[in-house]
Amino acid sequence: MIETNPQHIIETKRLYLRLMNIRDVDQLLLIFSDPEAMKYFNVVFDRKRMENWVNDNLDHQKRYGYSLYSVILRSNDELIGDCGLETDEIEGNKIVGIGYDFRREYWNKGYATEAAAAIRDYGFSHFNFDKLSAWINPENVPSKRVAEKIGMRVESTVLRGGKPYMLYSVLRAGA
């Protein structure tokens, strides 16, 4: 499952995940400028904000060795989303989380679950994390479903940026 093409961090049956790059801005903007896709984030991106977000993600990759990756549909090489590992400090604790965002026309096809499960396995096997989490807006039922499908369970409610989030977590087998 891991790295059969040196540019692909992860390959699954229908997807490959690769390092994000600044050339992905236009395709990612299809997600982040969509009010429906962003309704649980309460923000819609413009091009400048998208460029900054991608650059922040690239900085995260340099700092930690992991980040959110571009998710590419193998059948046509189209960028359909992002999924990967991100680090945040929540209520004084450093948490490594699985994040995912997908273009609306690719919702309800299992792509987010497929990518998130692959990232979970990658985080446990490649980085030897004992626990991975996801902070999810309590109203975001689709994201909660993805987290549950990959074995995550609600650990607690946390405040992030002054707003409540449900903290989902999954432990590495044997951890």
Tab-separated table of N, CA and C in Angstrom:
chain	number	residue	atom	x	y	z
A	1	MET	N	0.816	-1.189	0.000
A	1	MET	CA	0.000	0.000	0.000
A	1	MET	C	0.862	1.256	0.000
A	2	ILE	N	2.032	1.222	0.607
A	2	ILE	CA	2.848	2.422	0.750
A	2	ILE	C	3.894	2.491	-0.360
A	3	GLU	N	3.917	3.592	-1.047
A	3	GLU	CA	4.961	4.049	-1.942
A	3	GLU	C	5.387	3.043	-3.017
A	4	THR	N	4.575	2.895	-4.042
A	4	THR	CA	4.989	2.128	-5.209
A	4	THR	C	5.506	3.059	-6.298
A	5	ASN	N	5.129	4.317	-6.246
A	5	ASN	CA	5.651	5.357	-7.123
A	5	ASN	C	6.298	6.376	-6.199
A	6	PRO	N	7.560	6.762	-6.444
A	6	PRO	CA	8.236	7.656	-5.492
A	6	PRO	C	7.523	8.988	-5.271
A	7	GLN	N	6.697	9.432	-6.222
A	7	GLN	CA	5.953	10.679	-6.019
A	7	GLN	C	4.674	10.455	-5.219
A	8	HIS	N	4.254	9.221	-5.101
A	8	HIS	CA	3.038	8.904	-4.354
A	8	HIS	C	3.430	8.493	-2.946
A	9	ILE	N	2.910	9.189	-1.969
A	9	ILE	CA	3.150	8.831	-0.578
A	9	ILE	C	2.387	7.544	-0.265
A	10	ILE	N	1.144	7.489	-0.728
A	10	ILE	CA	0.259	6.357	-0.453
A	10	ILE	C	-0.545	6.053	-1.708
A	11	GLU	N	-0.766	4.774	-1.965
A	11	GLU	CA	-1.670	4.357	-3.031
A	11	GLU	C	-2.722	3.440	-2.443
A	12	THR	N	-3.960	3.637	-2.878
A	12	THR	CA	-5.060	2.753	-2.503
A	12	THR	C	-5.646	2.204	-3.810
A	13	LYS	N	-6.712	1.476	-3.688
A	13	LYS	CA	-7.341	0.890	-4.875
A	13	LYS	C	-7.751	1.953	-5.894
A	14	ARG	N	-8.326	3.075	-5.415
A	14	ARG	CA	-8.849	4.090	-6.340
A	14	ARG	C	-8.117	5.425	-6.308
A	15	LEU	N	-7.205	5.590	-5.368
A	15	LEU	CA	-6.599	6.896	-5.129
A	15	LEU	C	-5.091	6.789	-4.983
A	16	TYR	N	-4.433	7.905	-5.199
A	16	TYR	CA	-3.088	8.036	-4.662
A	16	TYR	C	-2.973	9.389	-3.993
A	17	LEU	N	-2.156	9.428	-2.971
A	17	LEU	CA	-1.925	10.641	-2.208
A	17	LEU	C	-0.471	11.036	-2.422
A	18	ARG	N	-0.273	12.289	-2.773
A	18	ARG	CA	1.075	12.786	-3.026
A	18	ARG	C	1.278	14.097	-2.288
A	19	LEU	N	2.538	14.500	-2.179
A	19	LEU	CA	2.818	15.788	-1.557
A	19	LEU	C	2.081	16.891	-2.294
A	20	MET	N	1.538	17.797	-1.541
A	20	MET	CA	0.860	18.952	-2.103
A	20	MET	C	1.917	19.891	-2.677
A	21	ASN	N	1.530	20.668	-3.682
A	21	ASN	CA	2.431	21.696	-4.193
A	21	ASN	C	1.603	22.911	-4.596
A	22	ILE	N	2.294	24.004	-4.823
A	22	ILE	CA	1.613	25.276	-5.086
A	22	ILE	C	0.778	25.213	-6.368
A	23	ARG	N	1.106	24.307	-7.277
A	23	ARG	CA	0.306	24.158	-8.502
A	23	ARG	C	-1.082	23.563	-8.219
A	24	ASP	N	-1.300	23.081	-7.010
A	24	ASP	CA	-2.602	22.509	-6.623
A	24	ASP	C	-3.620	23.565	-6.200
A	25	VAL	N	-3.202	24.812	-6.103
A	25	VAL	CA	-4.072	25.867	-5.564
A	25	VAL	C	-5.407	25.929	-6.294
A	26	ASP	N	-5.397	25.946	-7.621
A	26	ASP	CA	-6.661	26.100	-8.358
A	26	ASP	C	-7.618	24.942	-8.095
A	27	GLN	N	-7.102	23.726	-8.057
A	27	GLN	CA	-7.966	22.568	-7.810
A	27	GLN	C	-8.475	22.543	-6.367
A	28	LEU	N	-7.610	22.886	-5.413
A	28	LEU	CA	-8.044	22.939	-4.014
A	28	LEU	C	-9.056	24.057	-3.788
A	29	LEU	N	-8.928	25.130	-4.539
A	29	LEU	CA	-9.863	26.241	-4.410
A	29	LEU	C	-11.286	25.818	-4.787
A	30	LEU	N	-11.423	24.779	-5.595
A	30	LEU	CA	-12.754	24.249	-5.915
A	30	LEU	C	-13.460	23.729	-4.658
A	31	ILE	N	-12.686	23.298	-3.678
A	31	ILE	CA	-13.240	22.853	-2.393
A	31	ILE	C	-13.434	24.058	-1.476
A	32	PHE	N	-12.350	24.783	-1.264
A	32	PHE	CA	-12.304	25.794	-0.223
A	32	PHE	C	-13.048	27.084	-0.562
A	33	SER	N	-13.461	27.246	-1.819
A	33	SER	CA	-14.299	28.399	-2.176
A	33	SER	C	-15.772	28.008	-2.285
A	34	ASP	N	-16.081	26.745	-2.037
A	34	ASP	CA	-17.450	26.236	-2.118
A	34	ASP	C	-18.136	26.419	-0.758
A	35	PRO	N	-19.140	27.310	-0.674
A	35	PRO	CA	-19.800	27.557	0.619
A	35	PRO	C	-20.384	26.291	1.253
A	36	GLU	N	-20.883	25.371	0.454
A	36	GLU	CA	-21.447	24.132	0.999
A	36	GLU	C	-20.340	23.254	1.597
A	37	ALA	N	-19.224	23.138	0.909
A	37	ALA	CA	-18.108	22.324	1.407
A	37	ALA	C	-17.485	22.932	2.659
A	38	MET	N	-17.581	24.251	2.792
A	38	MET	CA	-16.916	24.944	3.894
A	38	MET	C	-17.862	25.381	5.011
A	39	LYS	N	-19.109	24.931	4.974
A	39	LYS	CA	-20.083	25.466	5.927
A	39	LYS	C	-19.739	25.163	7.385
A	40	TYR	N	-19.021	24.101	7.674
A	40	TYR	CA	-18.669	23.794	9.063
A	40	TYR	C	-17.401	24.512	9.509
A	41	PHE	N	-16.739	25.179	8.572
A	41	PHE	CA	-15.541	25.953	8.888
A	41	PHE	C	-15.858	27.441	9.016
A	42	ASN	N	-17.053	27.823	8.576
A	42	ASN	CA	-17.506	29.221	8.639
A	42	ASN	C	-16.555	30.184	7.937
A	43	VAL	N	-15.963	29.725	6.839
A	43	VAL	CA	-15.072	30.576	6.048
A	43	VAL	C	-15.055	30.039	4.620
A	44	VAL	N	-14.919	30.947	3.674
A	44	VAL	CA	-14.749	30.577	2.271
A	44	VAL	C	-13.457	31.242	1.812
A	45	PHE	N	-12.609	30.483	1.131
A	45	PHE	CA	-11.299	30.993	0.736
A	45	PHE	C	-11.358	31.735	-0.589
A	46	ASP	N	-10.502	32.745	-0.704
A	46	ASP	CA	-10.191	33.335	-1.998
A	46	ASP	C	-8.813	32.797	-2.409
A	47	ARG	N	-8.343	33.181	-3.571
A	47	ARG	CA	-7.091	32.625	-4.082
A	47	ARG	C	-5.910	32.898	-3.144
A	48	LYS	N	-5.800	34.108	-2.626
A	48	LYS	CA	-4.674	34.459	-1.744
A	48	LYS	C	-4.686	33.600	-0.486
A	49	ARG	N	-5.864	33.453	0.110
A	49	ARG	CA	-5.957	32.623	1.322
A	49	ARG	C	-5.623	31.169	1.001
A	50	MET	N	-6.016	30.691	-0.175
A	50	MET	CA	-5.702	29.320	-0.579
A	50	MET	C	-4.194	29.150	-0.744
A	51	GLU	N	-3.544	30.116	-1.376
A	51	GLU	CA	-2.081	30.056	-1.535
A	51	GLU	C	-1.399	30.020	-0.170
A	52	ASN	N	-1.850	30.853	0.753
A	52	ASN	CA	-1.278	30.861	2.107
A	52	ASN	C	-1.485	29.523	2.799
A	53	TRP	N	-2.672	28.938	2.648
A	53	TRP	CA	-2.985	27.644	3.264
A	53	TRP	C	-2.065	26.561	2.721
A	54	VAL	N	-1.870	26.531	1.400
A	54	VAL	CA	-0.978	25.536	0.801
A	54	VAL	C	0.447	25.752	1.309
A	55	ASN	N	0.905	26.983	1.347
A	55	ASN	CA	2.260	27.262	1.847
A	55	ASN	C	2.408	26.873	3.312
A	56	ASP	N	1.382	27.115	4.130
A	56	ASP	CA	1.422	26.679	5.531
A	56	ASP	C	1.522	25.157	5.608
A	57	ASN	N	0.802	24.471	4.737
A	57	ASN	CA	0.850	23.017	4.712
A	57	ASN	C	2.251	22.531	4.315
A	58	LEU	N	2.864	23.191	3.341
A	58	LEU	CA	4.224	22.824	2.925
A	58	LEU	C	5.220	23.065	4.059
A	59	ASP	N	5.038	24.150	4.808
A	59	ASP	CA	5.885	24.411	5.975
A	59	ASP	C	5.700	23.315	7.029
A	60	HIS	N	4.451	22.883	7.223
A	60	HIS	CA	4.161	21.800	8.165
A	60	HIS	C	4.900	20.534	7.740
A	61	GLN	N	4.898	20.224	6.451
A	61	GLN	CA	5.598	19.049	5.924
A	61	GLN	C	7.095	19.123	6.248
A	62	LYS	N	7.685	20.286	6.044
A	62	LYS	CA	9.121	20.454	6.339
A	62	LYS	C	9.393	20.289	7.830
A	63	ARG	N	8.513	20.808	8.650
A	63	ARG	CA	8.730	20.777	10.103
A	63	ARG	C	8.533	19.388	10.700
A	64	TYR	N	7.470	18.690	10.281
A	64	TYR	CA	7.103	17.435	10.925
A	64	TYR	C	7.369	16.181	10.087
A	65	GLY	N	7.551	16.354	8.782
A	65	GLY	CA	7.739	15.182	7.919
A	65	GLY	C	6.439	14.583	7.428
A	66	TYR	N	5.324	15.208	7.760
A	66	TYR	CA	4.003	14.790	7.284
A	66	TYR	C	3.137	16.036	7.167
A	67	SER	N	2.035	15.890	6.448
A	67	SER	CA	1.145	17.027	6.213
A	67	SER	C	-0.147	16.509	5.611
A	68	LEU	N	-0.959	17.430	5.147
A	68	LEU	CA	-2.095	17.065	4.312
A	68	LEU	C	-1.550	16.835	2.910
A	69	TYR	N	-2.023	15.786	2.256
A	69	TYR	CA	-1.565	15.429	0.913
A	69	TYR	C	-2.686	15.670	-0.094
A	70	SER	N	-2.311	15.902	-1.314
A	70	SER	CA	-3.292	15.995	-2.394
A	70	SER	C	-3.796	14.597	-2.702
A	71	VAL	N	-5.112	14.460	-2.808
A	71	VAL	CA	-5.735	13.169	-3.121
A	71	VAL	C	-6.101	13.184	-4.597
A	72	ILE	N	-5.558	12.208	-5.310
A	72	ILE	CA	-5.712	12.128	-6.760
A	72	ILE	C	-6.484	10.867	-7.116
A	73	LEU	N	-7.470	11.022	-7.978
A	73	LEU	CA	-8.244	9.885	-8.469
A	73	LEU	C	-7.402	9.155	-9.506
A	74	ARG	N	-7.136	7.883	-9.268
A	74	ARG	CA	-6.255	7.109	-10.149
A	74	ARG	C	-6.811	6.980	-11.563
A	75	SER	N	-8.126	6.929	-11.710
A	75	SER	CA	-8.737	6.681	-13.019
A	75	SER	C	-8.505	7.810	-14.011
A	76	ASN	N	-8.315	9.065	-13.500
A	76	ASN	CA	-8.153	10.181	-14.434
A	76	ASN	C	-7.127	11.232	-13.978
A	77	ASP	N	-6.386	10.935	-12.906
A	77	ASP	CA	-5.373	11.852	-12.358
A	77	ASP	C	-5.928	13.206	-11.923
A	78	GLU	N	-7.200	13.244	-11.549
A	78	GLU	CA	-7.820	14.487	-11.103
A	78	GLU	C	-7.664	14.651	-9.595
A	79	LEU	N	-7.288	15.854	-9.152
A	79	LEU	CA	-7.207	16.164	-7.734
A	79	LEU	C	-8.641	16.344	-7.219
A	80	ILE	N	-9.021	15.507	-6.250
A	80	ILE	CA	-10.400	15.560	-5.755
A	80	ILE	C	-10.493	15.994	-4.299
A	81	GLY	N	-9.333	16.142	-3.640
A	81	GLY	CA	-9.376	16.538	-2.247
A	81	GLY	C	-8.008	16.555	-1.617
A	82	ASP	N	-8.021	16.676	-0.299
A	82	ASP	CA	-6.800	16.559	0.480
A	82	ASP	C	-7.091	15.673	1.679
A	83	CYS	N	-6.049	14.986	2.135
A	83	CYS	CA	-6.175	14.133	3.309
A	83	CYS	C	-4.769	13.906	3.840
A	84	GLY	N	-4.632	13.915	5.137
A	84	GLY	CA	-3.314	13.669	5.697
A	84	GLY	C	-3.294	13.901	7.187
A	85	LEU	N	-2.088	14.117	7.669
A	85	LEU	CA	-1.846	14.304	9.087
A	85	LEU	C	-1.500	15.759	9.354
A	86	GLU	N	-2.103	16.298	10.399
A	86	GLU	CA	-1.816	17.664	10.801
A	86	GLU	C	-1.608	17.701	12.304
A	87	THR	N	-0.861	18.669	12.745
A	87	THR	CA	-0.556	18.807	14.167
A	87	THR	C	-1.156	20.104	14.669
A	88	ASP	N	-1.753	20.043	15.843
A	88	ASP	CA	-2.315	21.244	16.439
A	88	ASP	C	-2.165	21.130	17.951
A	89	GLU	N	-2.206	22.262	18.607
A	89	GLU	CA	-2.240	22.273	20.053
A	89	GLU	C	-3.658	22.631	20.464
A	90	ILE	N	-4.271	21.725	21.202
A	90	ILE	CA	-5.651	21.919	21.645
A	90	ILE	C	-5.680	21.747	23.151
A	91	GLU	N	-6.140	22.791	23.820
A	91	GLU	CA	-6.220	22.799	25.286
A	91	GLU	C	-4.893	22.384	25.919
A	92	GLY	N	-3.793	22.885	25.343
A	92	GLY	CA	-2.463	22.643	25.888
A	92	GLY	C	-1.826	21.318	25.509
A	93	ASN	N	-2.503	20.523	24.687
A	93	ASN	CA	-1.962	19.222	24.277
A	93	ASN	C	-1.651	19.210	22.786
A	94	LYS	N	-0.462	18.690	22.432
A	94	LYS	CA	-0.118	18.514	21.030
A	94	LYS	C	-0.851	17.275	20.517
A	95	ILE	N	-1.626	17.465	19.469
A	95	ILE	CA	-2.445	16.383	18.923
A	95	ILE	C	-2.121	16.221	17.444
A	96	VAL	N	-1.907	14.986	17.027
A	96	VAL	CA	-1.746	14.681	15.609
A	96	VAL	C	-3.089	14.171	15.119
A	97	GLY	N	-3.609	14.850	14.117
A	97	GLY	CA	-4.940	14.526	13.632
A	97	GLY	C	-4.962	14.159	12.166
A	98	ILE	N	-5.996	13.446	11.802
A	98	ILE	CA	-6.277	13.124	10.409
A	98	ILE	C	-7.267	14.169	9.909
A	99	GLY	N	-6.914	14.832	8.820
A	99	GLY	CA	-7.803	15.819	8.229
A	99	GLY	C	-8.144	15.425	6.807
A	100	TYR	N	-9.316	15.856	6.351
A	100	TYR	CA	-9.747	15.527	4.991
A	100	TYR	C	-10.763	16.538	4.515
A	101	ASP	N	-10.620	16.917	3.254
A	101	ASP	CA	-11.545	17.839	2.580
A	101	ASP	C	-11.673	17.356	1.138
A	102	PHE	N	-12.906	17.253	0.642
A	102	PHE	CA	-13.123	16.742	-0.711
A	102	PHE	C	-14.090	17.620	-1.485
A	103	ARG	N	-13.894	17.642	-2.788
A	103	ARG	CA	-14.827	18.348	-3.665
A	103	ARG	C	-16.200	17.716	-3.541
A	104	ARG	N	-17.194	18.553	-3.561
A	104	ARG	CA	-18.565	18.104	-3.299
A	104	ARG	C	-19.034	17.008	-4.253
A	105	GLU	N	-18.641	17.082	-5.531
A	105	GLU	CA	-19.105	16.068	-6.481
A	105	GLU	C	-18.516	14.676	-6.208
A	106	TYR	N	-17.559	14.609	-5.260
A	106	TYR	CA	-16.967	13.321	-4.898
A	106	TYR	C	-17.406	12.847	-3.512
A	107	TRP	N	-18.360	13.524	-2.912
A	107	TRP	CA	-18.898	13.094	-1.628
A	107	TRP	C	-19.748	11.834	-1.823
A	108	ASN	N	-19.862	11.069	-0.764
A	108	ASN	CA	-20.722	9.876	-0.707
A	108	ASN	C	-20.318	8.802	-1.706
A	109	LYS	N	-19.040	8.734	-2.007
A	109	LYS	CA	-18.522	7.690	-2.893
A	109	LYS	C	-17.447	6.851	-2.198
A	110	GLY	N	-17.214	7.136	-0.896
A	110	GLY	CA	-16.235	6.380	-0.118
A	110	GLY	C	-14.796	6.856	-0.248
A	111	TYR	N	-14.560	7.933	-0.991
A	111	TYR	CA	-13.187	8.397	-1.183
A	111	TYR	C	-12.575	8.932	0.110
A	112	ALA	N	-13.326	9.700	0.868
A	112	ALA	CA	-12.792	10.248	2.122
A	112	ALA	C	-12.446	9.121	3.088
A	113	THR	N	-13.307	8.122	3.195
A	113	THR	CA	-13.040	6.992	4.086
A	113	THR	C	-11.824	6.208	3.604
A	114	GLU	N	-11.730	5.981	2.309
A	114	GLU	CA	-10.592	5.244	1.746
A	114	GLU	C	-9.278	5.982	2.021
A	115	ALA	N	-9.267	7.281	1.797
A	115	ALA	CA	-8.056	8.074	2.025
A	115	ALA	C	-7.731	8.156	3.515
A	116	ALA	N	-8.728	8.405	4.348
A	116	ALA	CA	-8.497	8.538	5.786
A	116	ALA	C	-8.001	7.228	6.399
A	117	ALA	N	-8.537	6.093	5.954
A	117	ALA	CA	-8.062	4.800	6.456
A	117	ALA	C	-6.603	4.577	6.059
A	118	ALA	N	-6.259	4.964	4.849
A	118	ALA	CA	-4.878	4.816	4.394
A	118	ALA	C	-3.946	5.723	5.204
A	119	ILE	N	-4.389	6.935	5.493
A	119	ILE	CA	-3.588	7.863	6.305
A	119	ILE	C	-3.444	7.328	7.725
A	120	ARG	N	-4.507	6.796	8.285
A	120	ARG	CA	-4.442	6.186	9.629
A	120	ARG	C	-3.363	5.108	9.657
A	121	ASP	N	-3.414	4.197	8.693
A	121	ASP	CA	-2.436	3.109	8.649
A	121	ASP	C	-1.020	3.639	8.438
A	122	TYR	N	-0.888	4.658	7.594
A	122	TYR	CA	0.405	5.277	7.320
A	122	TYR	C	0.959	5.939	8.585
A	123	GLY	N	0.130	6.646	9.309
A	123	GLY	CA	0.574	7.296	10.546
A	123	GLY	C	1.049	6.289	11.580
A	124	PHE	N	0.341	5.180	11.683
A	124	PHE	CA	0.731	4.149	12.647
A	124	PHE	C	1.989	3.406	12.196
A	125	SER	N	2.082	3.058	10.920
A	125	SER	CA	3.216	2.249	10.463
A	125	SER	C	4.463	3.075	10.174
A	126	HIS	N	4.306	4.233	9.554
A	126	HIS	CA	5.463	5.016	9.127
A	126	HIS	C	6.000	5.918	10.236
A	127	PHE	N	5.114	6.463	11.064
A	127	PHE	CA	5.535	7.390	12.118
A	127	PHE	C	5.410	6.788	13.511
A	128	ASN	N	4.845	5.593	13.584
A	128	ASN	CA	4.720	4.869	14.846
A	128	ASN	C	3.926	5.647	15.905
A	129	PHE	N	2.942	6.435	15.454
A	129	PHE	CA	2.082	7.131	16.415
A	129	PHE	C	1.261	6.098	17.182
A	130	ASP	N	1.051	6.345	18.458
A	130	ASP	CA	0.200	5.468	19.262
A	130	ASP	C	-1.271	5.814	19.117
A	131	LYS	N	-1.541	7.111	18.815
A	131	LYS	CA	-2.921	7.571	18.719
A	131	LYS	C	-3.013	8.630	17.636
A	132	LEU	N	-4.086	8.581	16.893
A	132	LEU	CA	-4.407	9.623	15.921
A	132	LEU	C	-5.810	10.127	16.225
A	133	SER	N	-6.019	11.401	15.988
A	133	SER	CA	-7.286	12.027	16.346
A	133	SER	C	-7.854	12.806	15.166
A	134	ALA	N	-9.040	13.304	15.344
A	134	ALA	CA	-9.677	14.232	14.403
A	134	ALA	C	-10.551	15.153	15.227
A	135	TRP	N	-10.429	16.446	15.004
A	135	TRP	CA	-11.299	17.411	15.683
A	135	TRP	C	-12.364	17.824	14.679
A	136	ILE	N	-13.612	17.586	15.063
A	136	ILE	CA	-14.718	17.717	14.119
A	136	ILE	C	-15.820	18.581	14.720
A	137	ASN	N	-16.303	19.526	13.919
A	137	ASN	CA	-17.443	20.343	14.302
A	137	ASN	C	-18.599	19.391	14.659
A	138	PRO	N	-19.241	19.581	15.819
A	138	PRO	CA	-20.310	18.670	16.244
A	138	PRO	C	-21.458	18.526	15.244
A	139	GLU	N	-21.664	19.524	14.371
A	139	GLU	CA	-22.752	19.456	13.390
A	139	GLU	C	-22.337	18.771	12.089
A	140	ASN	N	-21.064	18.458	11.941
A	140	ASN	CA	-20.554	17.902	10.688
A	140	ASN	C	-20.719	16.376	10.676
A	141	VAL	N	-21.927	15.940	10.438
A	141	VAL	CA	-22.258	14.512	10.459
A	141	VAL	C	-21.446	13.711	9.434
A	142	PRO	N	-21.262	14.185	8.195
A	142	PRO	CA	-20.462	13.396	7.249
A	142	PRO	C	-19.027	13.150	7.723
A	143	SER	N	-18.376	14.150	8.302
A	143	SER	CA	-17.013	13.957	8.803
A	143	SER	C	-16.990	13.006	9.994
A	144	LYS	N	-18.004	13.101	10.840
A	144	LYS	CA	-18.082	12.170	11.970
A	144	LYS	C	-18.229	10.736	11.468
A	145	ARG	N	-19.016	10.542	10.407
A	145	ARG	CA	-19.183	9.200	9.838
A	145	ARG	C	-17.866	8.642	9.316
A	146	VAL	N	-17.095	9.481	8.625
A	146	VAL	CA	-15.789	9.035	8.118
A	146	VAL	C	-14.908	8.610	9.287
A	147	ALA	N	-14.847	9.430	10.323
A	147	ALA	CA	-14.026	9.103	11.492
A	147	ALA	C	-14.459	7.769	12.100
A	148	GLU	N	-15.745	7.567	12.239
A	148	GLU	CA	-16.252	6.319	12.817
A	148	GLU	C	-15.945	5.119	11.930
A	149	LYS	N	-16.037	5.292	10.616
A	149	LYS	CA	-15.764	4.186	9.695
A	149	LYS	C	-14.317	3.729	9.738
A	150	ILE	N	-13.406	4.624	10.139
A	150	ILE	CA	-12.001	4.216	10.220
A	150	ILE	C	-11.604	3.842	11.651
A	151	GLY	N	-12.604	3.631	12.498
A	151	GLY	CA	-12.353	3.112	13.837
A	151	GLY	C	-12.218	4.152	14.929
A	152	MET	N	-12.441	5.405	14.619
A	152	MET	CA	-12.339	6.446	15.638
A	152	MET	C	-13.608	6.489	16.480
A	153	ARG	N	-13.411	6.874	17.729
A	153	ARG	CA	-14.531	7.036	18.645
A	153	ARG	C	-14.375	8.379	19.348
A	154	VAL	N	-15.494	8.938	19.816
A	154	VAL	CA	-15.449	10.218	20.516
A	154	VAL	C	-14.679	10.036	21.818
A	155	GLU	N	-13.665	10.870	21.979
A	155	GLU	CA	-12.864	10.858	23.202
A	155	GLU	C	-13.346	11.943	24.162
A	156	SER	N	-13.624	13.126	23.611
A	156	SER	CA	-14.054	14.235	24.450
A	156	SER	C	-14.540	15.375	23.564
A	157	THR	N	-15.009	16.421	24.208
A	157	THR	CA	-15.300	17.680	23.523
A	157	THR	C	-14.207	18.649	23.942
A	158	VAL	N	-13.642	19.348	22.964
A	158	VAL	CA	-12.534	20.264	23.234
A	158	VAL	C	-12.857	21.630	22.644
A	159	LEU	N	-12.152	22.628	23.129
A	159	LEU	CA	-12.262	23.967	22.566
A	159	LEU	C	-11.049	24.197	21.675
A	160	ARG	N	-11.314	24.615	20.461
A	160	ARG	CA	-10.256	24.941	19.501
A	160	ARG	C	-10.639	26.286	18.897
A	161	GLY	N	-9.791	27.278	19.105
A	161	GLY	CA	-10.127	28.617	18.634
A	161	GLY	C	-11.383	29.168	19.283
A	162	GLY	N	-11.639	28.735	20.505
A	162	GLY	CA	-12.812	29.202	21.235
A	162	GLY	C	-14.113	28.521	20.854
A	163	LYS	N	-14.041	27.545	19.934
A	163	LYS	CA	-15.251	26.845	19.487
A	163	LYS	C	-15.187	25.376	19.911
A	164	PRO	N	-16.339	24.780	20.240
A	164	PRO	CA	-16.335	23.372	20.641
A	164	PRO	C	-16.192	22.437	19.429
A	165	TYR	N	-15.379	21.426	19.613
A	165	TYR	CA	-15.190	20.370	18.614
A	165	TYR	C	-15.264	19.033	19.327
A	166	MET	N	-15.717	18.037	18.604
A	166	MET	CA	-15.682	16.675	19.121
A	166	MET	C	-14.321	16.106	18.748
A	167	LEU	N	-13.611	15.571	19.730
A	167	LEU	CA	-12.307	14.974	19.492
A	167	LEU	C	-12.498	13.468	19.347
A	168	TYR	N	-12.307	12.991	18.124
A	168	TYR	CA	-12.363	11.563	17.827
A	168	TYR	C	-10.941	11.032	17.858
A	169	SER	N	-10.758	9.789	18.317
A	169	SER	CA	-9.425	9.197	18.344
A	169	SER	C	-9.483	7.713	18.068
A	170	VAL	N	-8.340	7.200	17.599
A	170	VAL	CA	-8.155	5.779	17.389
A	170	VAL	C	-6.740	5.437	17.857
A	171	LEU	N	-6.608	4.297	18.519
A	171	LEU	CA	-5.305	3.844	19.010
A	171	LEU	C	-4.708	2.828	18.055
A	172	ARG	N	-3.379	2.859	17.959
A	172	ARG	CA	-2.664	1.843	17.186
A	172	ARG	C	-2.833	0.512	17.900
A	173	ALA	N	-3.006	-0.560	17.158
A	173	ALA	CA	-3.133	-1.890	17.757
A	173	ALA	C	-1.937	-2.147	18.649
A	174	GLY	N	-2.199	-2.560	19.871
A	174	GLY	CA	-1.134	-2.854	20.815
A	174	GLY	C	-0.647	-1.642	21.587
A	175	ALA	N	-1.187	-0.485	21.300
A	175	ALA	CA	-0.726	0.744	21.998
A	175	ALA	C	-1.414	0.880	23.336
